[in-house]
Tab-separated table of C-alpha atoms in Angstrom:
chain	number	residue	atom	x	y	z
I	1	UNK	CA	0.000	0.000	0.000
I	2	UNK	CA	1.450	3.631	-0.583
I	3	UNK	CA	3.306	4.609	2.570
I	4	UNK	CA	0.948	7.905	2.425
I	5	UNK	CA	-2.321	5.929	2.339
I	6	UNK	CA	-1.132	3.966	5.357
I	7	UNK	CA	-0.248	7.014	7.343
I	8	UNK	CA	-3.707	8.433	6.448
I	9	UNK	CA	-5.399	4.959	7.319
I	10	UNK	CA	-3.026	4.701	10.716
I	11	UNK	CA	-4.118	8.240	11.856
I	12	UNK	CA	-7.803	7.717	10.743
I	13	UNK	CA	-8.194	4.575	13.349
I	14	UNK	CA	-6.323	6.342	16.112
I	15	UNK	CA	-8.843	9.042	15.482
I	16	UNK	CA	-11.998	6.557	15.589
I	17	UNK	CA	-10.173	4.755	18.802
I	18	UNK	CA	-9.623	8.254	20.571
I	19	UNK	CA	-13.427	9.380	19.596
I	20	UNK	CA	-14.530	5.724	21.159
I	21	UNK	CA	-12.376	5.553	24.268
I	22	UNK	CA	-13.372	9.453	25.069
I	23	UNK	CA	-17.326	8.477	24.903
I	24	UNK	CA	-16.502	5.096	27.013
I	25	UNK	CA	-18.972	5.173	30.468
I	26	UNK	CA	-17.061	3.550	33.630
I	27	UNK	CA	-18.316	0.351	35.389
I	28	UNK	CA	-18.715	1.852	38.146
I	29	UNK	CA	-17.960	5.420	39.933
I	30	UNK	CA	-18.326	6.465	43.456
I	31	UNK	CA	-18.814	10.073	43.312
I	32	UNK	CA	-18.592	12.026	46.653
I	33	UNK	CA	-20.501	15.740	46.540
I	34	UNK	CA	-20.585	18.552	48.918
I	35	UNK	CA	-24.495	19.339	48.723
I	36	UNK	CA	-25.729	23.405	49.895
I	37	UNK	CA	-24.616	24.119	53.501
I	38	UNK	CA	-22.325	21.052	53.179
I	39	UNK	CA	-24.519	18.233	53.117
I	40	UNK	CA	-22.797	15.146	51.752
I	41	UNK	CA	-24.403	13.218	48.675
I	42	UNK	CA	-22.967	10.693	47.200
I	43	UNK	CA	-23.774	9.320	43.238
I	44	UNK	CA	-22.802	5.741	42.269
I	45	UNK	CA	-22.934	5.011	39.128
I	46	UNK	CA	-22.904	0.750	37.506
I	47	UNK	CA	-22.539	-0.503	33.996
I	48	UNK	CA	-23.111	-4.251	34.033
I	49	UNK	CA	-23.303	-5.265	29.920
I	50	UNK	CA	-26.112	-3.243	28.554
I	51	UNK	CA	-28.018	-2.137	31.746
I	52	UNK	CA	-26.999	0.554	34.268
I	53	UNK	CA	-28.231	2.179	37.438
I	54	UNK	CA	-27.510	5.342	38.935
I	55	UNK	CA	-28.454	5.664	42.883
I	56	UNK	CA	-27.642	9.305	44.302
I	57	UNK	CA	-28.786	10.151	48.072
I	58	UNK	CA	-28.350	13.198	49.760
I	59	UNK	CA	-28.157	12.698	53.722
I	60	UNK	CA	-30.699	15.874	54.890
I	61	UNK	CA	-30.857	16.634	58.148
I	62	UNK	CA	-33.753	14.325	59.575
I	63	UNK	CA	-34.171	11.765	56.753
I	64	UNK	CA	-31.981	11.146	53.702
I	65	UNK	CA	-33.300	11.738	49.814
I	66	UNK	CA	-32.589	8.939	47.500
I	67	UNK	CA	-32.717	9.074	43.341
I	68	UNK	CA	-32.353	6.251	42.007
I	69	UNK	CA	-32.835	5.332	38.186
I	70	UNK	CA	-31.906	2.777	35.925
I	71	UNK	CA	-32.439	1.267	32.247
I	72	UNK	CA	-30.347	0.105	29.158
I	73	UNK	CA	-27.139	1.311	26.838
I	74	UNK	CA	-27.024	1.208	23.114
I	75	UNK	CA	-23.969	2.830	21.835
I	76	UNK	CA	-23.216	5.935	23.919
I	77	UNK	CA	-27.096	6.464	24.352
I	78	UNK	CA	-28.626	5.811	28.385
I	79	UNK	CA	-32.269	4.941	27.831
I	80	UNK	CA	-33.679	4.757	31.130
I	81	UNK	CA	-36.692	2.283	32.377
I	82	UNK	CA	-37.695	3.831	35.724
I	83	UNK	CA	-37.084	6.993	37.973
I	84	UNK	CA	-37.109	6.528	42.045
I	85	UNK	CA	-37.545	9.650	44.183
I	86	UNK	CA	-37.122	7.838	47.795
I	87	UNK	CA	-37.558	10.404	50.909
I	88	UNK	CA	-37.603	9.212	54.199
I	89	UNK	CA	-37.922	5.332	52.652
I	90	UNK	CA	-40.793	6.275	51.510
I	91	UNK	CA	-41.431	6.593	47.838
I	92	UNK	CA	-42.371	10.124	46.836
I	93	UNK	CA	-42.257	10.287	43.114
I	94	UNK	CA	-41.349	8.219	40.161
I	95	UNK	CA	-41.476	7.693	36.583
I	96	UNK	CA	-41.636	5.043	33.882
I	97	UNK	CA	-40.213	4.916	30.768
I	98	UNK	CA	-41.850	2.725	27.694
I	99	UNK	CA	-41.813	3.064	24.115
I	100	UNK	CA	-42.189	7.143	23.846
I	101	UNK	CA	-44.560	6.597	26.798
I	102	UNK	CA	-43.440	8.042	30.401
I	103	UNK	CA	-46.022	7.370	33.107
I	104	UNK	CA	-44.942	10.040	36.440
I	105	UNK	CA	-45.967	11.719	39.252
I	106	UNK	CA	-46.257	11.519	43.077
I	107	UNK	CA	-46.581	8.464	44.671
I	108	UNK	CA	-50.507	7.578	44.167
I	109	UNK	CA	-50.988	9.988	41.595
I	110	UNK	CA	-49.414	8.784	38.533
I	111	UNK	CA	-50.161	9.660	34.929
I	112	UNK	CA	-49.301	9.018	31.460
I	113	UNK	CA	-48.354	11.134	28.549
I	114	UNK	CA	-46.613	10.245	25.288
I	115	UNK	CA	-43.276	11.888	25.550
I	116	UNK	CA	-41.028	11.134	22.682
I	117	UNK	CA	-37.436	10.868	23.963
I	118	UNK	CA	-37.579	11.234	28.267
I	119	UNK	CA	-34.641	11.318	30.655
I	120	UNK	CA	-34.206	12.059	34.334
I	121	UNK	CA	-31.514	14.482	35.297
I	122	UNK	CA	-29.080	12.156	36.963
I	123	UNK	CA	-29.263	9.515	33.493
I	124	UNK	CA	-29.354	13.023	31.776
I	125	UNK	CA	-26.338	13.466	32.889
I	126	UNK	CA	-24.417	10.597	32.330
I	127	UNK	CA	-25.734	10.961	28.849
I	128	UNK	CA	-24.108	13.960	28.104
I	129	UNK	CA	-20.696	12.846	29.667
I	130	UNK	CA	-20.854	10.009	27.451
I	131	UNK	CA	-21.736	12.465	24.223
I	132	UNK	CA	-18.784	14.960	25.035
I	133	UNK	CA	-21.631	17.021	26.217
I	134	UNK	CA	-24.216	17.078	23.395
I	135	UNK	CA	-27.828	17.477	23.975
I	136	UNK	CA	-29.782	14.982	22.513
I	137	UNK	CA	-33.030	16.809	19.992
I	138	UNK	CA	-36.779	16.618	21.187
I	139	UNK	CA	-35.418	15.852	24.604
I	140	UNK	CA	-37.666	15.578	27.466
I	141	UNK	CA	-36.921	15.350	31.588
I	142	UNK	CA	-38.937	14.561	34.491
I	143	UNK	CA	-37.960	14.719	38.611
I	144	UNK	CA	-40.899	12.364	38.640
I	145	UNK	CA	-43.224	14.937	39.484
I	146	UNK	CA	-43.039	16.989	36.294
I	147	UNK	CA	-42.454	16.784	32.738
I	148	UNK	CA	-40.437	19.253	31.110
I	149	UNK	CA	-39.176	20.052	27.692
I	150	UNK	CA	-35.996	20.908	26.898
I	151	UNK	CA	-34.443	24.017	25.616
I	152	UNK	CA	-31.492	24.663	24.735
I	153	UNK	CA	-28.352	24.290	26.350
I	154	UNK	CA	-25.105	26.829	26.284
I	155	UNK	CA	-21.430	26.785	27.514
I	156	UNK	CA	-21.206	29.164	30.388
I	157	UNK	CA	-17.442	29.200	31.601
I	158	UNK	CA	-14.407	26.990	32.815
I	159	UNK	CA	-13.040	26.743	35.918
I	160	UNK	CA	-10.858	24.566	38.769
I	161	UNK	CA	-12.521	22.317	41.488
I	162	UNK	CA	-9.966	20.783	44.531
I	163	UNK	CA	-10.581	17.112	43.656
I	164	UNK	CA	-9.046	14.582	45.835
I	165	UNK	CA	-5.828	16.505	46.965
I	166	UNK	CA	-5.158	18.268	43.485
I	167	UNK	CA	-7.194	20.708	41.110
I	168	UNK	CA	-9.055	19.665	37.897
I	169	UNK	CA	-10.350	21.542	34.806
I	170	UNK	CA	-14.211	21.311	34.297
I	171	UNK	CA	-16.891	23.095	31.723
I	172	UNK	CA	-20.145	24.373	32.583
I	173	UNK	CA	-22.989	24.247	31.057
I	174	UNK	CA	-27.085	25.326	31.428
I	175	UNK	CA	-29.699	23.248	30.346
I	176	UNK	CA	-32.815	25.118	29.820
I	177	UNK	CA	-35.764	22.916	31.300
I	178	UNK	CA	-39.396	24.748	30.846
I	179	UNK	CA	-39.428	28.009	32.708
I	180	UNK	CA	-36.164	27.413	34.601
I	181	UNK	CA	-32.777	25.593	34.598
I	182	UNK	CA	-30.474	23.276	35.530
I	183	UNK	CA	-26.482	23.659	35.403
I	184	UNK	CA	-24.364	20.838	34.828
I	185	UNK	CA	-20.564	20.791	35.088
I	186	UNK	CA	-18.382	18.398	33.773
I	187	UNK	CA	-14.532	17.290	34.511
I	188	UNK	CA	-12.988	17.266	30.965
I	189	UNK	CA	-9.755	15.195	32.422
I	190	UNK	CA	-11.565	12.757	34.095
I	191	UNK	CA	-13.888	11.443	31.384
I	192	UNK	CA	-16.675	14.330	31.940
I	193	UNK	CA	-17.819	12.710	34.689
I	194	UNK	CA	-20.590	15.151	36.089
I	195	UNK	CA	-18.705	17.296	38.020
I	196	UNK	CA	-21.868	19.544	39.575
I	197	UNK	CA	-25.715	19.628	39.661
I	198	UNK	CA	-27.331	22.654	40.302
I	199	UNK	CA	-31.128	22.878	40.204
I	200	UNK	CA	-34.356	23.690	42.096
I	201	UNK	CA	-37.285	21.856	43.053
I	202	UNK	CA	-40.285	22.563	45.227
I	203	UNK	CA	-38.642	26.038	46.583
I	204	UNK	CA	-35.833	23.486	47.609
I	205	UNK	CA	-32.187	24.389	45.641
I	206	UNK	CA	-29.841	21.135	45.029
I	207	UNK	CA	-26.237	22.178	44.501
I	208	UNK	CA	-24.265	19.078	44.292
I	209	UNK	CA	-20.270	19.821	43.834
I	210	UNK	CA	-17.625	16.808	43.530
I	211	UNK	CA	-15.012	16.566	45.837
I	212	UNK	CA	-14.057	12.987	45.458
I	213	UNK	CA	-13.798	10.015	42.264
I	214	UNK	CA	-13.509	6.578	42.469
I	215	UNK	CA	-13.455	5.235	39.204
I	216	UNK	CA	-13.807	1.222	38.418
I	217	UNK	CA	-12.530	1.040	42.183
I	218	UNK	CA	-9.297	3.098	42.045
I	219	UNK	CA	-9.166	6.916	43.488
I	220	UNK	CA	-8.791	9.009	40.717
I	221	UNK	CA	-6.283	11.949	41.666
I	222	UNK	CA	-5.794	14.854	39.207
């Protein structure tokens, strides 16, 4: 083959295996958050052949709050099943996912709505670390309680978080969802895990900020 062509072919599958090893979700992650007036959450995250599950709590004072939601992986794409909003260990809120169906609400007072593509934030979120942080079209998400259409979503800066004993680069970004938002950061040296959620619900603000990564059982220091 001409020594040019081979170059050209050489560089073209180090491109493709860069582009597929950038997009490639962890089988597991323990992420450790500093939640608004320090409350620690934690966000574990487990890929187990084409299923995952993501399980976030956030220890409140007086009860804890647990998300959990879970579902399939084709490609890079999270398609999630069912949404768990757990308060007290009592179920508060969830949602189901079926063919462009989503049936939500509060526990007891569920309905159903044809949605077109659905995601909860936390799967939401996952979904755009695995898509170097593009928004998929017609998008909608739920916190179980709602159903909200997506806008659009910009950049909004750059900055340094203190991560495990050293300092790492992340992106920010807002996500338009109806008549508010939600921000989303993301550590661009560390896979784009989600680095913070930011977002408000009931009067109640959720500002989750990472402070520690375990990644497929090993501490990940910057």
């Amino acid at each position: 083959m001409n020594p040019i062509k081979t170059t050209l072919l050489t560089l073209s599958l180090l491109t493709v295996s860069i582009g597929a090893q950038a997009a490639e979700l962890p089988q597991s992650a323990v992420l450790q958050y500093s939640g608004s007036y320090g409350i620690p959450a934690t966000m574990t995250f487990i890929h187990s052949g084409n299923q995952y599950k993501i399980v976030s709590t956030i220890k409140v004072p007086l009860y804890n709050i647990r998300f959990e939601s879970g579902g399939s992986i084709n490609g890079t794409t999270l398609n999630p099943s069912y949404y768990k909003d757990v308060r007290g260990g009592k179920l508060y809120a969830e949602a189901k996912f079926s063919g462009g169906n989503i049936t939500y609400g509060k526990a007891g007072d569920l309905k159903t709505e044809k949605s077109g593509p659905a995601m909860d934030l936390f799967t939401l979120a996952w979904q755009l670390a695995a898509n170097d942080v593009r928004l998929p079209s017609g998008l909608k998400i739920t916190n179980g309680k709602k159903l909200y259409t997506v806008g659009s979503m910009n950049k909004i800066g750059s900055e340094s978080y203190k991560l495990n004993g050293g300092t790492t680069p992340v992106s920010k970004y807002r996500v338009r969802r109806g008549d508010d938002t939600v921000t989303y950061s993301f550590a661009s040296d560390i896979d784009n895990i989600p680095a913070q959620i930011s977002y408000t619900d009931d009067g109640k603000t959720y500002n989750l900020k990472l402070t520690s990564v375990k990644i497929n059982g090993k501490v990940v220091k910057p």
